[in-house]
Amino acid sequence: MKRKCEECPADVQAVCRHAFGKFWGVKSHGGEGCDYPLDGVAKAWYAKGWKPGTGATAKLTLPLEDAPQMPTRPRRPTASKIQSGMPTRPRVSAAIARQADLFFGKKN
């Protein structure tokens, strides 16, 4: 356990109790303490003007330039792009297409 609740500053305790609400007992192991104290959260909330007992949290904006970007899936070509001559990937190799033409006859 990193810090006991009795050693935790009052402002951090207030933020912790407010953030976890009725689950505070579970988070703090019944008031014994926790492994991840909310010192940084308390500092940020109080800097934004949060007051204990108001029932509201402080609105914080996270810097988006540090947020990870989700990868995007390549898009399939639409019918209009296929008709306009956009190069598409052949469905089978040329050797397989030749064998199919020999077996089934050439398609028009």
Short mmCIF file of C-alpha atoms in Angstrom, two decimals:
data_model
loop_
_atom_site.label_atom_id
_atom_site.label_comp_id
_atom_site.label_asym_id
_atom_site.label_seq_id
_atom_site.Cartn_x
_atom_site.Cartn_y
_atom_site.Cartn_z
CA MET A 1 0.00 0.00 0.00
CA LYS A 2 1.50 3.30 -1.11
CA ARG A 3 -0.21 5.68 1.33
CA LYS A 4 -2.59 5.28 4.25
CA CYS A 5 -5.72 7.43 4.32
CA GLU A 6 -4.72 9.02 7.63
CA GLU A 7 -1.46 10.24 6.03
CA CYS A 8 -3.25 11.64 2.98
CA PRO A 9 -3.75 15.46 2.86
CA ALA A 10 -7.30 16.67 3.49
CA ASP A 11 -7.70 18.16 0.00
CA VAL A 12 -6.69 14.87 -1.64
CA GLN A 13 -9.08 12.96 0.65
CA ALA A 14 -11.94 15.28 -0.34
CA VAL A 15 -11.26 14.74 -4.04
CA CYS A 16 -10.93 10.98 -3.55
CA ARG A 17 -14.22 10.74 -1.63
CA HIS A 18 -15.98 12.87 -4.25
CA ALA A 19 -14.50 11.02 -7.24
CA PHE A 20 -15.32 7.52 -5.99
CA GLY A 21 -18.56 8.35 -4.18
CA LYS A 22 -20.19 5.27 -2.68
CA PHE A 23 -17.27 3.13 -3.97
CA TRP A 24 -14.70 5.05 -1.91
CA GLY A 25 -14.58 2.23 0.66
CA VAL A 26 -13.66 -0.28 -2.03
CA LYS A 27 -11.01 1.99 -3.55
CA SER A 28 -9.47 2.77 -0.16
CA HIS A 29 -9.68 -0.78 1.21
CA GLY A 30 -12.18 0.27 3.86
CA GLY A 31 -10.34 3.49 4.73
CA GLU A 32 -6.90 1.87 5.11
CA GLY A 33 -5.22 3.48 2.10
CA CYS A 34 -4.49 3.00 -1.58
CA ASP A 35 -1.75 2.32 -4.09
CA TYR A 36 -2.54 5.25 -6.41
CA PRO A 37 -3.26 8.50 -4.50
CA LEU A 38 -4.98 11.27 -6.45
CA ASP A 39 -2.50 14.06 -5.69
CA GLY A 40 -2.28 15.25 -9.30
CA VAL A 41 -6.04 15.16 -9.75
CA ALA A 42 -6.59 17.14 -6.54
CA LYS A 43 -4.02 19.74 -7.59
CA ALA A 44 -5.66 20.15 -11.02
CA TRP A 45 -9.20 20.32 -9.60
CA TYR A 46 -8.30 22.94 -6.99
CA ALA A 47 -6.40 24.96 -9.63
CA LYS A 48 -9.59 25.03 -11.72
CA GLY A 49 -11.61 26.32 -8.76
CA TRP A 50 -13.22 23.14 -7.43
CA LYS A 51 -14.78 23.41 -3.99
CA PRO A 52 -15.52 20.33 -1.85
CA GLY A 53 -19.18 19.73 -1.09
CA THR A 54 -20.49 21.44 -4.24
CA GLY A 55 -21.37 18.14 -5.92
CA ALA A 56 -19.65 19.08 -9.17
CA THR A 57 -16.32 18.07 -10.62
CA ALA A 58 -13.86 20.46 -12.20
CA LYS A 59 -13.90 20.53 -15.99
CA LEU A 60 -10.44 19.77 -17.27
CA THR A 61 -9.29 19.66 -20.87
CA LEU A 62 -6.67 17.11 -21.79
CA PRO A 63 -4.06 18.05 -24.40
CA LEU A 64 -5.12 16.27 -27.59
CA GLU A 65 -1.72 16.39 -29.27
CA ASP A 66 -0.53 13.73 -26.84
CA ALA A 67 -3.54 11.47 -27.40
CA PRO A 68 -2.84 8.33 -29.44
CA GLN A 69 -4.39 8.25 -32.89
CA MET A 70 -6.50 5.27 -33.88
CA PRO A 71 -5.38 3.53 -37.07
CA THR A 72 -7.75 3.81 -40.00
CA ARG A 73 -8.78 0.95 -42.22
CA PRO A 74 -8.15 1.42 -45.94
CA ARG A 75 -11.39 2.13 -47.78
CA ARG A 76 -12.75 -0.13 -50.48
CA PRO A 77 -13.17 1.44 -53.91
CA THR A 78 -16.75 2.46 -54.63
CA ALA A 79 -18.58 1.58 -57.84
CA SER A 80 -18.12 5.09 -59.22
CA LYS A 81 -14.35 4.94 -58.70
CA ILE A 82 -14.18 1.51 -60.34
CA GLN A 83 -16.10 2.82 -63.36
CA SER A 84 -13.86 5.88 -63.59
CA GLY A 85 -10.84 3.64 -64.16
CA MET A 86 -9.36 3.60 -60.68
CA PRO A 87 -6.92 0.71 -60.58
CA THR A 88 -8.26 -2.20 -58.57
CA ARG A 89 -6.55 -5.27 -57.25
CA PRO A 90 -7.22 -8.37 -59.37
CA ARG A 91 -9.18 -11.02 -57.50
CA VAL A 92 -7.03 -13.93 -58.77
CA SER A 93 -3.58 -14.25 -60.25
CA ALA A 94 -3.13 -14.31 -64.02
CA ALA A 95 -2.08 -17.99 -63.95
CA ILE A 96 -5.29 -19.02 -62.15
CA ALA A 97 -7.40 -16.88 -64.49
CA ARG A 98 -5.72 -18.57 -67.51
CA GLN A 99 -6.42 -22.03 -66.08
CA ALA A 100 -10.04 -21.10 -65.48
CA ASP A 101 -10.36 -19.80 -69.04
CA LEU A 102 -8.93 -23.06 -70.40
CA PHE A 103 -11.21 -25.22 -68.24
CA PHE A 104 -14.48 -23.24 -68.44
CA GLY A 105 -13.92 -21.45 -71.73
CA LYS A 106 -13.13 -17.77 -72.12
CA LYS A 107 -15.75 -15.41 -70.67
CA ASN A 108 -16.89 -12.48 -72.80
#
